[in-house]
């Protein structure tokens, strides 16, 4: 770990916040979003995990950066086609394919999401178990340039590689804290060299592998300092090799260089979204009080942990469970406890 | 046809979440309605006209049919002073008939107590759904809460019939045993026996029921069917309660959700009325439909937020159909903090039900004297 | 009935905890009674189900926006804690300083209050009252955010005296006013915005915003006040210092602790213990821990009279059965169904019906609640796949005559391992007869779910269904 303080090689500017809480199936807004993927055409797909009381509202919502809400799909909670119980993550394959994992149903669901036609359900694959190709709590998912599908098989402590049709190719990993070992891993990412990154959640680190599962490097250690993580849930890598990490337990996002060097961290600085403005406009008494409130208050000692601070400080990340990138240098941070995502632009 | 005079029963359907009054009984002639609700209004050509100025939500076809038969009373602008816009608190107020203090006894709990002062029939009041709503709670008053009528009772998880029977027998013997001088054991024994008895009796209801009416599979319709089964089994149930919702809390995506809920509700009520007619009991049951508040006049872009004055319905063969109360004005000057102003207190409706339908003294139950509407015939 | 160490320890653990399975019981027995009391009264590492696991799978327990998940969150803690007295203490204060979700629409802040009870609930009552007065959930609950120097709101001032310390008859209306004046300015951050959000149940735009204490000096009435005969420019802490000196306060705290931890009804013997606890209250500097030590060491508490002298609350019924069965040790889909059961039985965590809390004792029982109570524990304890039940089966087998149990052994063994629970002769004879239906029980070579194991499950079901099981 370098002791010099180098100025970061990357700068991220805050752009905007999109979202508002919506516990119903229809209409603009999100409910406990768990992941986002951004399509090449600018459509943003948001996976809504929802709370049990309103599990019928589990859905994938579609919007764009202009904060237009374009609709939703999915058939709520259950184990039938197009239904989800505990959906975790999504990934975009070529040919407009959207993959969604469900860690309770132990499967991957596929949709066809063409730009100019309705979303179409394709199929789901996955069987509960510990054998090759079987899944136990599939969490993160990532697609490489050959459309191979990498699924983080959480309770089997491994990563599994499939064809896009779900045929088993290979797997690697075992339970533990050594190289190539995992402890309840969560998110996954692929870089431009088709290397695989895994957010090794309870080992408080990111691991990097070749496309065949050979260990390359591990980044991070437990803690709340720079370059340290507390339960990282998601990872993304851009074309220059910068590594973005959703440092969930520390309620922040960190960016590392390709060599793992700490670059910067983000705490979140959300502003009122367009949908939020609409709500406040039709609730003027509430808006009036909000306008004279201090949304970044000082807190007493016993509430001085990242989680509690974020629970009281609305602009900060709260439950930043996923980091996603588009092809225009933008970072999207999905916040499950705030029902929104914050957008940053790489300069 | 039996010659014994059947006692009158009250069926209550609680709409949980805050039913949107303005899109239930739509003031389709008012420009302000359309101006205030660009996102969620019901277009004039979709409304089901009722009396030239107001109309029902398009999903309420079956209710309109009942209206045409004179069986639907619409109580407009119902609420209470100093409206509370919190779900829990407002529902508590409706349940305990206590807007100004925190009440501990439900109005129907008290009614059940007055209907059966000697506690002779543990089935006088029944809730269909789990967990007892505060409306039915009153110390010393036994009210069964039936999640699923077919399996209601003790040890529903025991699949083996014979084993269940042996277990129930053992239970009965243990709870029937002497308690010595221990008052708590005595009380437990008595309560256990009441519970057993109540469950045994309730379980006979579905078997005794026959009807050509087919209820829809949604949860509300199934609960209404259970209500019909129990009501027609002649078990002396006088107050039967159930809930629909809580999706009435339509802060977003209102149009689709509200339509679905009213579709289900209208279907269930219509089936129930058909069922009553088939059994010749149309005049023996009346249905109260209420919600804890209405919603705001101005929409929020996708739905509506908590408001105050709302609408209630009284439906039945013995009901004087028609519009009661006044439809609140949408004019700014008349609003209460952006909401509709109520013009009648919900305890007036309670008073009418208690006095004219259940033949009880209303004043001690609703904590006061309230002028009632003439909702019931004869 | 012969009293022995096991019976006594089981009794202590029912009161200072949620009961104990035989493994736990043996651990505490090894400490001896005094050692067990000290361990219970000095909770250290609860080793409960970790927060990160709960929040990963239960998104609703991450934000704690609504009630069902929030109640389940606390229930997970009660189920998995190694320090049950910490949870029982929090539950005690939660019932006493009853603050409800209904008005607040803020579960995170309510749970912060519960955390405060864990932190301060066994320490000085004076410190506890100060923390309570600074707790934002309490402030909103009793409208102290509306209590201004220019226009006082007496709600908190009144209830502090009436329900949280001395009780009616020990102060005047003037004292209430002076008390309220002293607490002006004790509010929460962004009070007006938070209040309107609470009143409207607003979750917009971005979910809930939790609360923290804020002191507004400019809103505080700094003038001279006369309270319970003392005069000074009292602020809230000063009022509390006066309150805790009063004998009425000592009696209040001692009586409520007694009724929660000792017996629903206060007999003459109980009255004496309350007076001993009052003496400890003063001699220890208002320490709750010391008062409870006095109670748990008293002859009364250890006597027959105190056994099974309480009706279990719904929380004790549910958590006790779940802990005995060893279930829900990991995040479980549908856990709200389990915590909702407590609500169906009449005790919803975080939603006491009024500031007076719940009416306990025999008032927990009505026919609807009894059906819920019996059904839940019967189902929980008859499931032979649960770890706790499997452990009971193994112990029964080990205790049998080469793995064979006579009907009376089966009945007695289940009564023992679920408690020990004492039942009347009549109850026991019904249990024995039930067991006799199928003759001797041979547990040799039993396989998961087989007939032999099912017979044990059936007996456990019936024991759980007894009247006696309803008592603690």
PDB file of C-alpha atoms in Angstrom, chain B residues 84-89 92 102-104 130-132 134 139 141-145 152-158 162-163 166-167 170-171 173-179 184-189 191-192 194-195 251 296 305-306, chain C residues 67 101-103 105 141 198-201 204 311 337 341 343-344 351-354 356 359 362-363 365-368 370-372 374-375 378-379 382 424 426-427 429-431 433-434 437 458 461-462 465-468 470-471:
ATOM      1  CA  UNK B  84     -55.642  12.877  10.781  1.00  0.00           C
ATOM      2  CA  UNK B  85     -53.736  11.769   7.759  1.00  0.00           C
ATOM      3  CA  UNK B  86     -51.798   8.910   9.290  1.00  0.00           C
ATOM      4  CA  UNK B  87     -53.071   5.446   8.372  1.00  0.00           C
ATOM      5  CA  UNK B  88     -52.748   3.888  11.772  1.00  0.00           C
ATOM      6  CA  UNK B  89     -54.119   6.809  13.712  1.00  0.00           C
ATOM      7  CA  UNK B  92     -57.843   3.724  15.044  1.00  0.00           C
ATOM      8  CA  UNK B 102     -56.788   7.322  22.176  1.00  0.00           C
ATOM      9  CA  UNK B 103     -59.634   4.867  22.486  1.00  0.00           C
ATOM     10  CA  UNK B 104     -59.049   1.368  23.671  1.00  0.00           C
ATOM     11  CA  UNK B 130     -55.917 -12.874  10.721  1.00  0.00           C
ATOM     12  CA  UNK B 131     -55.401 -10.620  13.667  1.00  0.00           C
ATOM     13  CA  UNK B 132     -58.272  -8.857  15.339  1.00  0.00           C
ATOM     14  CA  UNK B 134     -59.320  -2.827  16.940  1.00  0.00           C
ATOM     15  CA  UNK B 139     -62.102  -6.659  27.079  1.00  0.00           C
ATOM     16  CA  UNK B 141     -65.562 -10.021  24.438  1.00  0.00           C
ATOM     17  CA  UNK B 142     -64.630 -13.166  22.553  1.00  0.00           C
ATOM     18  CA  UNK B 143     -64.219 -12.648  18.826  1.00  0.00           C
ATOM     19  CA  UNK B 144     -62.912 -15.333  16.524  1.00  0.00           C
ATOM     20  CA  UNK B 145     -60.489 -14.348  13.805  1.00  0.00           C
ATOM     21  CA  UNK B 152     -60.106 -22.937  11.340  1.00  0.00           C
ATOM     22  CA  UNK B 153     -59.558 -24.139  14.844  1.00  0.00           C
ATOM     23  CA  UNK B 154     -56.909 -25.806  16.924  1.00  0.00           C
ATOM     24  CA  UNK B 155     -53.996 -27.780  15.456  1.00  0.00           C
ATOM     25  CA  UNK B 156     -54.813 -26.964  11.806  1.00  0.00           C
ATOM     26  CA  UNK B 157     -51.346 -28.205  10.823  1.00  0.00           C
ATOM     27  CA  UNK B 158     -52.100 -31.782  11.860  1.00  0.00           C
ATOM     28  CA  UNK B 162     -57.389 -39.398  13.466  1.00  0.00           C
ATOM     29  CA  UNK B 163     -54.410 -37.841  15.169  1.00  0.00           C
ATOM     30  CA  UNK B 166     -57.186 -37.545  19.473  1.00  0.00           C
ATOM     31  CA  UNK B 167     -55.270 -34.352  20.080  1.00  0.00           C
ATOM     32  CA  UNK B 170     -56.918 -34.600  24.870  1.00  0.00           C
ATOM     33  CA  UNK B 171     -57.025 -30.812  24.737  1.00  0.00           C
ATOM     34  CA  UNK B 173     -59.995 -33.094  28.699  1.00  0.00           C
ATOM     35  CA  UNK B 174     -57.015 -31.055  29.877  1.00  0.00           C
ATOM     36  CA  UNK B 175     -58.882 -27.767  29.665  1.00  0.00           C
ATOM     37  CA  UNK B 176     -62.020 -29.239  31.200  1.00  0.00           C
ATOM     38  CA  UNK B 177     -60.117 -30.517  34.205  1.00  0.00           C
ATOM     39  CA  UNK B 178     -60.471 -28.993  37.634  1.00  0.00           C
ATOM     40  CA  UNK B 179     -58.276 -25.989  38.251  1.00  0.00           C
ATOM     41  CA  UNK B 184     -55.793 -18.128  36.121  1.00  0.00           C
ATOM     42  CA  UNK B 185     -55.971 -21.842  35.404  1.00  0.00           C
ATOM     43  CA  UNK B 186     -59.727 -21.690  35.734  1.00  0.00           C
ATOM     44  CA  UNK B 187     -59.890 -18.817  33.292  1.00  0.00           C
ATOM     45  CA  UNK B 188     -57.589 -20.589  30.855  1.00  0.00           C
ATOM     46  CA  UNK B 189     -59.744 -23.684  31.096  1.00  0.00           C
ATOM     47  CA  UNK B 191     -61.367 -19.871  27.484  1.00  0.00           C
ATOM     48  CA  UNK B 192     -59.956 -23.023  25.962  1.00  0.00           C
ATOM     49  CA  UNK B 194     -64.969 -21.667  24.451  1.00  0.00           C
ATOM     50  CA  UNK B 195     -62.377 -21.679  21.704  1.00  0.00           C
ATOM     51  CA  UNK B 251     -49.672   7.246  -4.034  1.00  0.00           C
ATOM     52  CA  UNK B 296     -56.054  14.827  -1.836  1.00  0.00           C
ATOM     53  CA  UNK B 305     -51.673  11.411  -1.260  1.00  0.00           C
ATOM     54  CA  UNK B 306     -53.519  11.176   2.027  1.00  0.00           C
TER      55      UNK B 306
ATOM     56  CA  UNK C  67     -43.715  -2.098  10.662  1.00  0.00           C
ATOM     57  CA  UNK C 101     -45.298   3.280  15.496  1.00  0.00           C
ATOM     58  CA  UNK C 102     -48.815   4.474  14.720  1.00  0.00           C
ATOM     59  CA  UNK C 103     -48.153   8.104  15.421  1.00  0.00           C
ATOM     60  CA  UNK C 105     -44.371   6.259  11.221  1.00  0.00           C
ATOM     61  CA  UNK C 141     -44.820  10.447  20.613  1.00  0.00           C
ATOM     62  CA  UNK C 198     -44.780  11.707  10.677  1.00  0.00           C
ATOM     63  CA  UNK C 199     -48.306  13.081  10.540  1.00  0.00           C
ATOM     64  CA  UNK C 200     -48.640  12.398   6.840  1.00  0.00           C
ATOM     65  CA  UNK C 201     -46.783   9.090   6.907  1.00  0.00           C
ATOM     66  CA  UNK C 204     -41.228  10.830  -0.180  1.00  0.00           C
ATOM     67  CA  UNK C 311     -48.969 -15.571  32.058  1.00  0.00           C
ATOM     68  CA  UNK C 337     -45.243 -14.130   9.291  1.00  0.00           C
ATOM     69  CA  UNK C 341     -48.087 -13.954  15.012  1.00  0.00           C
ATOM     70  CA  UNK C 343     -49.476  -9.245  16.849  1.00  0.00           C
ATOM     71  CA  UNK C 344     -52.311 -11.710  16.207  1.00  0.00           C
ATOM     72  CA  UNK C 351     -46.956  -0.861  18.333  1.00  0.00           C
ATOM     73  CA  UNK C 352     -48.315  -0.753  21.826  1.00  0.00           C
ATOM     74  CA  UNK C 353     -51.892   0.428  21.557  1.00  0.00           C
ATOM     75  CA  UNK C 354     -51.429   3.465  23.815  1.00  0.00           C
ATOM     76  CA  UNK C 356     -50.044   2.853  28.770  1.00  0.00           C
ATOM     77  CA  UNK C 359     -52.377  -4.976  29.730  1.00  0.00           C
ATOM     78  CA  UNK C 362     -54.487 -12.897  32.337  1.00  0.00           C
ATOM     79  CA  UNK C 363     -55.573 -10.122  30.007  1.00  0.00           C
ATOM     80  CA  UNK C 365     -55.898 -14.458  27.088  1.00  0.00           C
ATOM     81  CA  UNK C 366     -59.105 -14.458  25.099  1.00  0.00           C
ATOM     82  CA  UNK C 367     -60.440 -17.226  22.906  1.00  0.00           C
ATOM     83  CA  UNK C 368     -59.007 -15.768  19.710  1.00  0.00           C
ATOM     84  CA  UNK C 370     -55.582 -18.606  22.912  1.00  0.00           C
ATOM     85  CA  UNK C 371     -56.129 -20.346  19.584  1.00  0.00           C
ATOM     86  CA  UNK C 372     -53.230 -18.404  18.078  1.00  0.00           C
ATOM     87  CA  UNK C 374     -51.688 -22.849  21.187  1.00  0.00           C
ATOM     88  CA  UNK C 375     -51.487 -23.310  17.426  1.00  0.00           C
ATOM     89  CA  UNK C 378     -47.831 -26.661  19.027  1.00  0.00           C
ATOM     90  CA  UNK C 379     -46.696 -26.387  15.433  1.00  0.00           C
ATOM     91  CA  UNK C 382     -43.903 -30.737  16.950  1.00  0.00           C
ATOM     92  CA  UNK C 424     -51.435 -30.903  37.545  1.00  0.00           C
ATOM     93  CA  UNK C 426     -54.940 -34.457  35.765  1.00  0.00           C
ATOM     94  CA  UNK C 427     -53.021 -32.850  32.973  1.00  0.00           C
ATOM     95  CA  UNK C 429     -52.671 -38.308  33.272  1.00  0.00           C
ATOM     96  CA  UNK C 430     -54.111 -37.032  29.982  1.00  0.00           C
ATOM     97  CA  UNK C 431     -50.573 -36.782  28.594  1.00  0.00           C
ATOM     98  CA  UNK C 433     -52.899 -41.732  28.343  1.00  0.00           C
ATOM     99  CA  UNK C 434     -52.244 -39.990  25.028  1.00  0.00           C
ATOM    100  CA  UNK C 437     -52.283 -45.169  22.733  1.00  0.00           C
ATOM    101  CA  UNK C 458     -47.011 -35.425  18.863  1.00  0.00           C
ATOM    102  CA  UNK C 461     -47.353 -30.756  20.629  1.00  0.00           C
ATOM    103  CA  UNK C 462     -49.672 -31.793  23.393  1.00  0.00           C
ATOM    104  CA  UNK C 465     -50.885 -27.087  24.229  1.00  0.00           C
ATOM    105  CA  UNK C 466     -51.391 -27.482  27.987  1.00  0.00           C
ATOM    106  CA  UNK C 467     -52.716 -24.681  30.131  1.00  0.00           C
ATOM    107  CA  UNK C 468     -49.545 -24.849  32.176  1.00  0.00           C
ATOM    108  CA  UNK C 470     -49.114 -20.735  28.916  1.00  0.00           C
ATOM    109  CA  UNK C 471     -47.438 -19.734  32.167  1.00  0.00           C
TER     110      UNK C 471
END
